[in-house]
Short mmCIF file of C-alpha atoms and ligand atoms in Angstrom, two decimals:
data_model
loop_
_atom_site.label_atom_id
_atom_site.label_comp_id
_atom_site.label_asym_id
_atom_site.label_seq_id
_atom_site.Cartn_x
_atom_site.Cartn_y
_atom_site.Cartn_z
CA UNK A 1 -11.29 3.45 -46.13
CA UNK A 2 -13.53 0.19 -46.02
CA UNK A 3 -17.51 1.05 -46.26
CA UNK A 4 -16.94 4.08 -48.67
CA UNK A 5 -19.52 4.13 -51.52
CA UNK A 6 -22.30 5.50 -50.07
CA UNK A 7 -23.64 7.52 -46.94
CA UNK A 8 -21.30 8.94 -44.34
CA UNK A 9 -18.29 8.71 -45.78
CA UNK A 10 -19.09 9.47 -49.36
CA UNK A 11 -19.11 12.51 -47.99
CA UNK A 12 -15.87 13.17 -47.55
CA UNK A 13 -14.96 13.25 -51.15
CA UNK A 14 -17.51 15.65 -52.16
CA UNK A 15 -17.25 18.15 -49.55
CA UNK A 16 -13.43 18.20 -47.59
CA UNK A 17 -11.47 15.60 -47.78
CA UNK A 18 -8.40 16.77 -49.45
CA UNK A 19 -8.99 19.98 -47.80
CA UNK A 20 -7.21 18.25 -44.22
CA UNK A 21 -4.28 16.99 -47.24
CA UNK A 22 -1.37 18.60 -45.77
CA UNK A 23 -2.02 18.36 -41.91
CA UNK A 24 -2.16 14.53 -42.86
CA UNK A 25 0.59 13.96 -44.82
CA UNK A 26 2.75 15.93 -42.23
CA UNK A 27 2.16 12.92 -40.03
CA UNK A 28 4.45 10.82 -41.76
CA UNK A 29 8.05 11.60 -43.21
CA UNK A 30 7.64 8.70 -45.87
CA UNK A 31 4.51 10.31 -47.66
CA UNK A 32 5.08 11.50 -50.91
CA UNK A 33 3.09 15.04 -51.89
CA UNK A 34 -0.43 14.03 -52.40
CA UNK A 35 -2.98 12.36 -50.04
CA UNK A 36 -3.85 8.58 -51.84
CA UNK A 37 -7.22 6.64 -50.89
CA UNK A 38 -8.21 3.28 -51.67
CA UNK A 39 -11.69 2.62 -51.18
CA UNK A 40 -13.07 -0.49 -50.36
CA UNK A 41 -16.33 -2.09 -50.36
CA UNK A 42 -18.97 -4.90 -51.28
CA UNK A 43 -21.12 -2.85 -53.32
CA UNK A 44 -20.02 -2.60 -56.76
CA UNK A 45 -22.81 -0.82 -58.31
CA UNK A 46 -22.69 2.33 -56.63
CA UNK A 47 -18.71 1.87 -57.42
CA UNK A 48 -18.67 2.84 -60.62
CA UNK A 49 -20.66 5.74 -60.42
CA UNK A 50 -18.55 7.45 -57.26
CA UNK A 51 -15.62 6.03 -59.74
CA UNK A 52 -16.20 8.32 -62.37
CA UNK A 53 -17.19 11.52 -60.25
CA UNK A 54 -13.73 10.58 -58.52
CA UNK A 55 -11.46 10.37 -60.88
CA UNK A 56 -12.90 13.11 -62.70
CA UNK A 57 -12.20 15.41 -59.84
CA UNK A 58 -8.88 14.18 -58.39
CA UNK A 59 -7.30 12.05 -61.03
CA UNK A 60 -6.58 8.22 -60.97
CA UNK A 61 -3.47 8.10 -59.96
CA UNK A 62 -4.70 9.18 -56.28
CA UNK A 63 -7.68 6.76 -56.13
CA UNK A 64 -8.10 2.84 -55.99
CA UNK A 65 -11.45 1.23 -55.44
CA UNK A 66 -11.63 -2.47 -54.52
CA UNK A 67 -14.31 -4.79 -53.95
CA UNK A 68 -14.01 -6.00 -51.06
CA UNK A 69 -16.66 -7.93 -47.70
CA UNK A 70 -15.21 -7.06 -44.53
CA UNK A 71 -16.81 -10.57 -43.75
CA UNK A 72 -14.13 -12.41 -46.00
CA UNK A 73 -10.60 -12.64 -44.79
CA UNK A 74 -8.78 -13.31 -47.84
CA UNK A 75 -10.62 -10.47 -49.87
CA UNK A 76 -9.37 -7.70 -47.51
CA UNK A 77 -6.08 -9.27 -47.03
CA UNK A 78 -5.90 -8.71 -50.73
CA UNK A 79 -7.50 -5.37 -50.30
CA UNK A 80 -4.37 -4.89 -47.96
CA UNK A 81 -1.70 -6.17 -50.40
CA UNK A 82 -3.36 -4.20 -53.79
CA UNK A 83 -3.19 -0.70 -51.88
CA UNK A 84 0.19 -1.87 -50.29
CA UNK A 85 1.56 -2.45 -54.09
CA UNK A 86 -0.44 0.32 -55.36
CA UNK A 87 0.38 3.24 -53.01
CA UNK A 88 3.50 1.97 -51.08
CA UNK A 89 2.35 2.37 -47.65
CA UNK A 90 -1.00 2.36 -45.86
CA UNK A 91 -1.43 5.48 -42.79
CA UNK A 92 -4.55 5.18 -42.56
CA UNK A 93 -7.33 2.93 -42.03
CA UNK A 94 -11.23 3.95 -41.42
CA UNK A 95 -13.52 1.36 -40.58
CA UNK A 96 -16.47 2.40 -41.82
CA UNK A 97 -18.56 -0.31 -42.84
CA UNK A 98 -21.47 -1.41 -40.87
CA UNK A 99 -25.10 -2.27 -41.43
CA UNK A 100 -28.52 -1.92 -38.90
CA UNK A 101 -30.77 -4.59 -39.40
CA UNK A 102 -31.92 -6.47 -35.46
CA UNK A 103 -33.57 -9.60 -37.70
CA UNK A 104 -29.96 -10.24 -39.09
CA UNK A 105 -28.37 -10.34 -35.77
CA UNK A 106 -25.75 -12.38 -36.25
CA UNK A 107 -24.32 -10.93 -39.44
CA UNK A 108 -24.63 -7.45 -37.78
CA UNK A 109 -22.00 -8.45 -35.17
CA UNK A 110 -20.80 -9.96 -38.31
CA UNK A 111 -20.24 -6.62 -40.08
CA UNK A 112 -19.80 -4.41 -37.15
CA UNK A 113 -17.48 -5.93 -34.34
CA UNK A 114 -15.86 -8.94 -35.77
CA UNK A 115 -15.42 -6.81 -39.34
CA UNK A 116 -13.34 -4.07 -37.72
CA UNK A 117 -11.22 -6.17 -35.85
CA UNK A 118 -10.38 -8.32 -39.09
CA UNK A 119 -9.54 -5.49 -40.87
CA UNK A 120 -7.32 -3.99 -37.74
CA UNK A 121 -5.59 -7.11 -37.16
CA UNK A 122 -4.62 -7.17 -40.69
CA UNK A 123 -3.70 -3.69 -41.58
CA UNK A 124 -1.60 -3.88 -38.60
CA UNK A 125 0.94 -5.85 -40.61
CA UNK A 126 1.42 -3.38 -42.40
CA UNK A 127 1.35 -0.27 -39.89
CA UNK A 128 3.31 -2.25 -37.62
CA UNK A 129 6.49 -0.25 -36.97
CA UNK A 130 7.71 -3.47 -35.52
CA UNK A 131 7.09 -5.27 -38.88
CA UNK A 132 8.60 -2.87 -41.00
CA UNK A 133 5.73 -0.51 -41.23
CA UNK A 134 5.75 3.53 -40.60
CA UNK A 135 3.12 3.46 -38.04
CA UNK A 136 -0.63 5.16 -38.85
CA UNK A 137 -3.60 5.53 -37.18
CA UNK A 138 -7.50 3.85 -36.95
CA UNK A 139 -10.15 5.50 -36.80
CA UNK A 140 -13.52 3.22 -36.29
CA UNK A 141 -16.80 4.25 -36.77
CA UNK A 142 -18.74 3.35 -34.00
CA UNK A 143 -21.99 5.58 -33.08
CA UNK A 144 -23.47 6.91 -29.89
CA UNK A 145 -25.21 3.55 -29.66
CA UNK A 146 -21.34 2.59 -28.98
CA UNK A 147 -21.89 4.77 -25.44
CA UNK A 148 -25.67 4.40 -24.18
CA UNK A 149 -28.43 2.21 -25.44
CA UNK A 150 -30.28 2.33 -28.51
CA UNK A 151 -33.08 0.33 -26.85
CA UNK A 152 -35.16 -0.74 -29.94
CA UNK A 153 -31.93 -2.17 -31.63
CA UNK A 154 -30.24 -3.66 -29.02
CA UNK A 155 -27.68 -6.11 -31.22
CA UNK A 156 -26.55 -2.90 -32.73
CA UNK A 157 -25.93 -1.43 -29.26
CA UNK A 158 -24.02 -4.57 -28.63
CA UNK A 159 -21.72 -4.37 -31.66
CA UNK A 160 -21.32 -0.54 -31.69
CA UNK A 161 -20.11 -1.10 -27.76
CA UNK A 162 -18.03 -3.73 -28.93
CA UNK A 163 -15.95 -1.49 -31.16
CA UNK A 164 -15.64 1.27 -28.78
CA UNK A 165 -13.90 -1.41 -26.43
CA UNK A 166 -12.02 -2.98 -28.89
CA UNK A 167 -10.74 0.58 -29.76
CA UNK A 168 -9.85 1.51 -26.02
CA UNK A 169 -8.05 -1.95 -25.33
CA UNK A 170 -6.12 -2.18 -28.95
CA UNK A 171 -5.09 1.57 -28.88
CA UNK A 172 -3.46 0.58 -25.65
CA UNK A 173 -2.39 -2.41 -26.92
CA UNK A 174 -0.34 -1.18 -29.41
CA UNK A 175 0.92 1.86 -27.38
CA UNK A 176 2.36 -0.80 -24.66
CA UNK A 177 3.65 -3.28 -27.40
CA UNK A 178 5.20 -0.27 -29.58
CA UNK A 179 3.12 -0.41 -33.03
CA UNK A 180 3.42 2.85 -33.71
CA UNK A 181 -0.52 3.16 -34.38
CA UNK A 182 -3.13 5.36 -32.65
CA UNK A 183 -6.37 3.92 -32.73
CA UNK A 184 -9.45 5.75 -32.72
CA UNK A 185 -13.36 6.13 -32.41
CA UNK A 186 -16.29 8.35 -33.75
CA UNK A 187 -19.49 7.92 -31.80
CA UNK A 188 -22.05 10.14 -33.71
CA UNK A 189 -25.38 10.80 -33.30
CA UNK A 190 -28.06 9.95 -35.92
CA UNK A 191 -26.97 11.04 -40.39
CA UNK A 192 -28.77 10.69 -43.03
CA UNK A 193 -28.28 7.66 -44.75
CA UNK A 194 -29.24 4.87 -46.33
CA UNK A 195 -28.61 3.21 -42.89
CA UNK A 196 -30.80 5.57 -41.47
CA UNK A 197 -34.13 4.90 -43.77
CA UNK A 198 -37.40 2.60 -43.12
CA UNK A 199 -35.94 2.57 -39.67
CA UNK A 200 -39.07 0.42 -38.65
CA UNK A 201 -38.61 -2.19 -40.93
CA UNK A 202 -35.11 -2.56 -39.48
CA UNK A 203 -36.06 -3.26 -35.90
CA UNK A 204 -37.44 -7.02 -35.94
CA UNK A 205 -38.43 -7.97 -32.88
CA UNK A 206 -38.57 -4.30 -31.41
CA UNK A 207 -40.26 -2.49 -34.27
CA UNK A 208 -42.58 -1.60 -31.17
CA UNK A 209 -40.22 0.63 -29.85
CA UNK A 210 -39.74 2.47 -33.12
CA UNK A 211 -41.76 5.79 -31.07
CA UNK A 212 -38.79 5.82 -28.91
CA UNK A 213 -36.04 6.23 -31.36
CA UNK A 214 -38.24 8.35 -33.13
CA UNK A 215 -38.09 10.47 -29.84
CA UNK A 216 -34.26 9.86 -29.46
CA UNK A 217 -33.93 11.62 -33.21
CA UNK A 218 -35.90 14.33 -31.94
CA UNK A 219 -33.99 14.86 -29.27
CA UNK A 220 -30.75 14.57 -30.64
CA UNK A 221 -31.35 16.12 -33.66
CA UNK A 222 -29.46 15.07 -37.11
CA UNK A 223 -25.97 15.68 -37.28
CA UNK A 224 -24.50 16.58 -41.10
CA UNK A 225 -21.94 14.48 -42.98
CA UNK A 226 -19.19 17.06 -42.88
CA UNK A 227 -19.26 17.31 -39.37
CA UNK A 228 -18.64 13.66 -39.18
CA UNK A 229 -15.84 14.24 -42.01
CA UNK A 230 -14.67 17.26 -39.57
CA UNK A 231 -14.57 14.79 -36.36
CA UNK A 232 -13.05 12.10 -38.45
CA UNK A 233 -9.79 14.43 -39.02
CA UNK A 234 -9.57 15.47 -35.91
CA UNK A 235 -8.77 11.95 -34.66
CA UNK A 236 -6.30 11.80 -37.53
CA UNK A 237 -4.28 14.91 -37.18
CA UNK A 238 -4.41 15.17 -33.64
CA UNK A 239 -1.39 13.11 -32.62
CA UNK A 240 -2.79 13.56 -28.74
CA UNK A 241 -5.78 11.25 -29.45
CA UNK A 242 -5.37 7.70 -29.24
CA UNK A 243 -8.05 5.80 -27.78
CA UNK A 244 -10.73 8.07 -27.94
CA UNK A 245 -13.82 7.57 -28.36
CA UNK A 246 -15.37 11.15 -30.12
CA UNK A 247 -19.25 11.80 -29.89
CA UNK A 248 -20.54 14.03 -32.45
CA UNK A 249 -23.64 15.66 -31.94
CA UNK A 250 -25.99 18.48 -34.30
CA UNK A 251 -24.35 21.51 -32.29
CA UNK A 252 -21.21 20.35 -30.75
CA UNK A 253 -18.52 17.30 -30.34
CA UNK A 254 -16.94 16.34 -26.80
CA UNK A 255 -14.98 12.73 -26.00
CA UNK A 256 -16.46 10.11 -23.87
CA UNK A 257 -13.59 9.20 -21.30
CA UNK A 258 -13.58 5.61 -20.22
CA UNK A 259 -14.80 5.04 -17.17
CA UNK A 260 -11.95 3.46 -15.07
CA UNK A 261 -12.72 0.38 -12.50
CA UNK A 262 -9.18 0.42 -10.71
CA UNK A 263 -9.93 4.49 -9.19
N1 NAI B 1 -26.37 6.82 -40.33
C1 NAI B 1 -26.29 6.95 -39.02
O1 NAI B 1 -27.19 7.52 -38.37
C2 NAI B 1 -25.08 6.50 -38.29
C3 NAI B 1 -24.22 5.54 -38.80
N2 NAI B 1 -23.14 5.12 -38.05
C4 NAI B 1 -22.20 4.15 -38.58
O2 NAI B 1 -21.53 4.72 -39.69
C5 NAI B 1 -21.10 3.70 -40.57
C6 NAI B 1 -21.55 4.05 -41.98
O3 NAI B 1 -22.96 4.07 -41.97
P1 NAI B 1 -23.84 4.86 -43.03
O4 NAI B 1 -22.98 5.66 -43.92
O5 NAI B 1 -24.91 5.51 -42.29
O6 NAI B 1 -24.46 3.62 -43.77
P2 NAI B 1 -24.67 3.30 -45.32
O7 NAI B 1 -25.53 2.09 -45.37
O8 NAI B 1 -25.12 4.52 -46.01
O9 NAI B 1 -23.18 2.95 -45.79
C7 NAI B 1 -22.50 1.82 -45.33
C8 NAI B 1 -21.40 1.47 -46.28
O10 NAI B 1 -20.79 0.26 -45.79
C9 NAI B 1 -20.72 -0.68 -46.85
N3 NAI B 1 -20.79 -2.05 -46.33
C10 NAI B 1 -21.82 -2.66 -45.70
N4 NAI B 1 -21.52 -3.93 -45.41
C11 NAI B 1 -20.26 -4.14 -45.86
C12 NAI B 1 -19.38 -5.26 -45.89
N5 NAI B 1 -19.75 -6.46 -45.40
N6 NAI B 1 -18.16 -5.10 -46.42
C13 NAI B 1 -17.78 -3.93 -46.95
N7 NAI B 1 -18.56 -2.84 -47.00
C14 NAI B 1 -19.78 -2.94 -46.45
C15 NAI B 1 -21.93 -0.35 -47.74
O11 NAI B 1 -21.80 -0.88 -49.04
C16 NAI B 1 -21.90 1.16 -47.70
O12 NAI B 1 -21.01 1.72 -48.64
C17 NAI B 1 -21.70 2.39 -40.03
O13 NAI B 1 -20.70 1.71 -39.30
C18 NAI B 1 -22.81 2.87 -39.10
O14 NAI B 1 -23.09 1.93 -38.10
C19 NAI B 1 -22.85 5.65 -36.82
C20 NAI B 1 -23.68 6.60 -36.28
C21 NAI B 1 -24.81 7.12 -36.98
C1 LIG B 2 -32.32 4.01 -35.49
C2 LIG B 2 -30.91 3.83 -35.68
C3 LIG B 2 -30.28 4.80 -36.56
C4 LIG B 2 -28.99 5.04 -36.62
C5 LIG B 2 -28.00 4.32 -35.79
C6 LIG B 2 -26.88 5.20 -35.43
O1 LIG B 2 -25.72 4.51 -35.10
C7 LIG B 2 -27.25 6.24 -34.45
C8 LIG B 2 -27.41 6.10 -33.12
C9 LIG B 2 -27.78 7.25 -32.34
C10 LIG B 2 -28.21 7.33 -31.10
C11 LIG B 2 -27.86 6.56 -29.96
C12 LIG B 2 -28.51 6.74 -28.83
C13 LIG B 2 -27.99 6.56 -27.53
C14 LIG B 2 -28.82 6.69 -26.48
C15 LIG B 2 -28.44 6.82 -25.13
O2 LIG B 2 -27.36 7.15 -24.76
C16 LIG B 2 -29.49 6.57 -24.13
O3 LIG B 2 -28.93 6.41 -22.86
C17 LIG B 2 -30.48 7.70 -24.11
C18 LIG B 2 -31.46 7.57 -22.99
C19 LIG B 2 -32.67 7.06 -23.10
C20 LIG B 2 -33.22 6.45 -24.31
C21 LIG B 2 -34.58 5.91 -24.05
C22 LIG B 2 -35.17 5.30 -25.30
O4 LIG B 2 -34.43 4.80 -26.17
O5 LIG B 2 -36.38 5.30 -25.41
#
């Protein structure tokens, strides 16, 4: 999981992840008896505390946590290779890690497009079941700015669209080429987070507009971590999803079909 130490996906430690252990290790026939994360990510203070609460509660020999910029080849590559060595196999890959900020535009597509597909084209070498690999599945994190606009951060629109495409276009890509790998997107609506504070100050040129998201998070409501953590399994476990794109909303999720331009 890449983008694990804090907000969303910190989440799923706390509350449920090994709770979906057995409907994902069933996915796989080379999986030994216990689900095994490695968690990567650039910030290294927060590591060491979600370390020890970790390990305390599931043991070491389940857990790996690796520094790791999604904007630096070689340090996920060797992300890659360490949980390769470490665990044997990689089934799995979330990519979680993403950042709002419309002054920093260019490292936002940065973070958010051109991360994910880094990180896809190189766990793929190791998925791959044409390179050896068992197969596995992606799961992206994109956001309902990946679907309709988020008109006061319009960048992030850009990027979050970006993934949702990439998603639709690689999960059929590998189905046609015969990877093996599903690939997947979550699209949900507004959680609290650190991405999700001094939302004005994050706008730049549109701080503005900041009534209108402000209206936008009123209408849509917040949506809790675990229901994220809920949606997130669904696109694991559910070998019938593969590029689909999953919105998840306060009181309910539904999938955003693609809208089709040869009908
Ligand atoms: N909070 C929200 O309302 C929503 C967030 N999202 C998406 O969910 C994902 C997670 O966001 P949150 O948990 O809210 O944010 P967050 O700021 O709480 O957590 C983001 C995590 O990504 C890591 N990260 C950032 N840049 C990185 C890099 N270059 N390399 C490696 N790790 C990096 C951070 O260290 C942190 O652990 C993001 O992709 C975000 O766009 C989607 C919809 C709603
Ligand atoms: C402020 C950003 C915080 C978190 C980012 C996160 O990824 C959440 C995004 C959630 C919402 C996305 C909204 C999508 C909106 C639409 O689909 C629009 O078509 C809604 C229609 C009108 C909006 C008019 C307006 O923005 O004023």
């Amino acid at each position: 999981m890449i983008g694990a130490f804090v907000g969303i996906f910190e989440a799923q430690f706390s509350q449920c992840f090994w709770a979906h252990e057995e409907a994902a290790l069933g996915l796989w026939t080379d999986c030994g008896s216990s689900l095994q994360v490695a968690l990567l990510d650039m910030n290294k203070t927060e590591a060491e505390s979600l370390m020890q609460t970790l390990t305390k509660q599931y043991g070491q020999e389940r857990l790996l946590f690796l520094h790791c910029d999604v904007e630096q080849e070689e340090q996920v590559k060797a992300a890659f290779q360490k949980t390769m060595d470490t665990f044997g196999g990689i089934h799995i890959l979330c990519n979680n890690a993403g950042i709002l900020n419309e002054s920093t535009w260019e490292k936002m597509i940065s973070v958010n497009l051109v991360g994910v597909i880094r990180a896809t084209y190189l766990v793929l070498e190791h998925m791959n079941k044409l390179k050896g690999g068992q197969g596995g599945v992606i799961v992206n994190t994109a956001s309902l700015a990946g679907i309709g606009p988020l008109v006061s951060c319009p960048v992030y629109t850009a990027s979050k669209h970006g993934v949702v495409g990439f998603t639709r276009a690689m999960s059929a890509a590998s189905a046609l080429s015969g990877y093996g790998v599903r690939v997947n997107c979550l699209c949900p609506g507004f959680v609290q987070t650190g991405l999700f504070s001094n939302i004005p100050a994050r706008l730049g040129p549109f701080s503005h507009l900041k009534d209108g998201t402000q209206l936008l998070v009123e209408k849509f409501g917040i949506v809790n971590m675990s229901q994220v953590v809920e949606a997130f399994f669904e696109l694991v476990t559910d070998e019938t999803k593969d590029g689909a794109a999953l919105l998840v909303f306060q009181q309910e999720r539904k999938y955003m079909p693609a809208v089709s331009v040869t009908d």
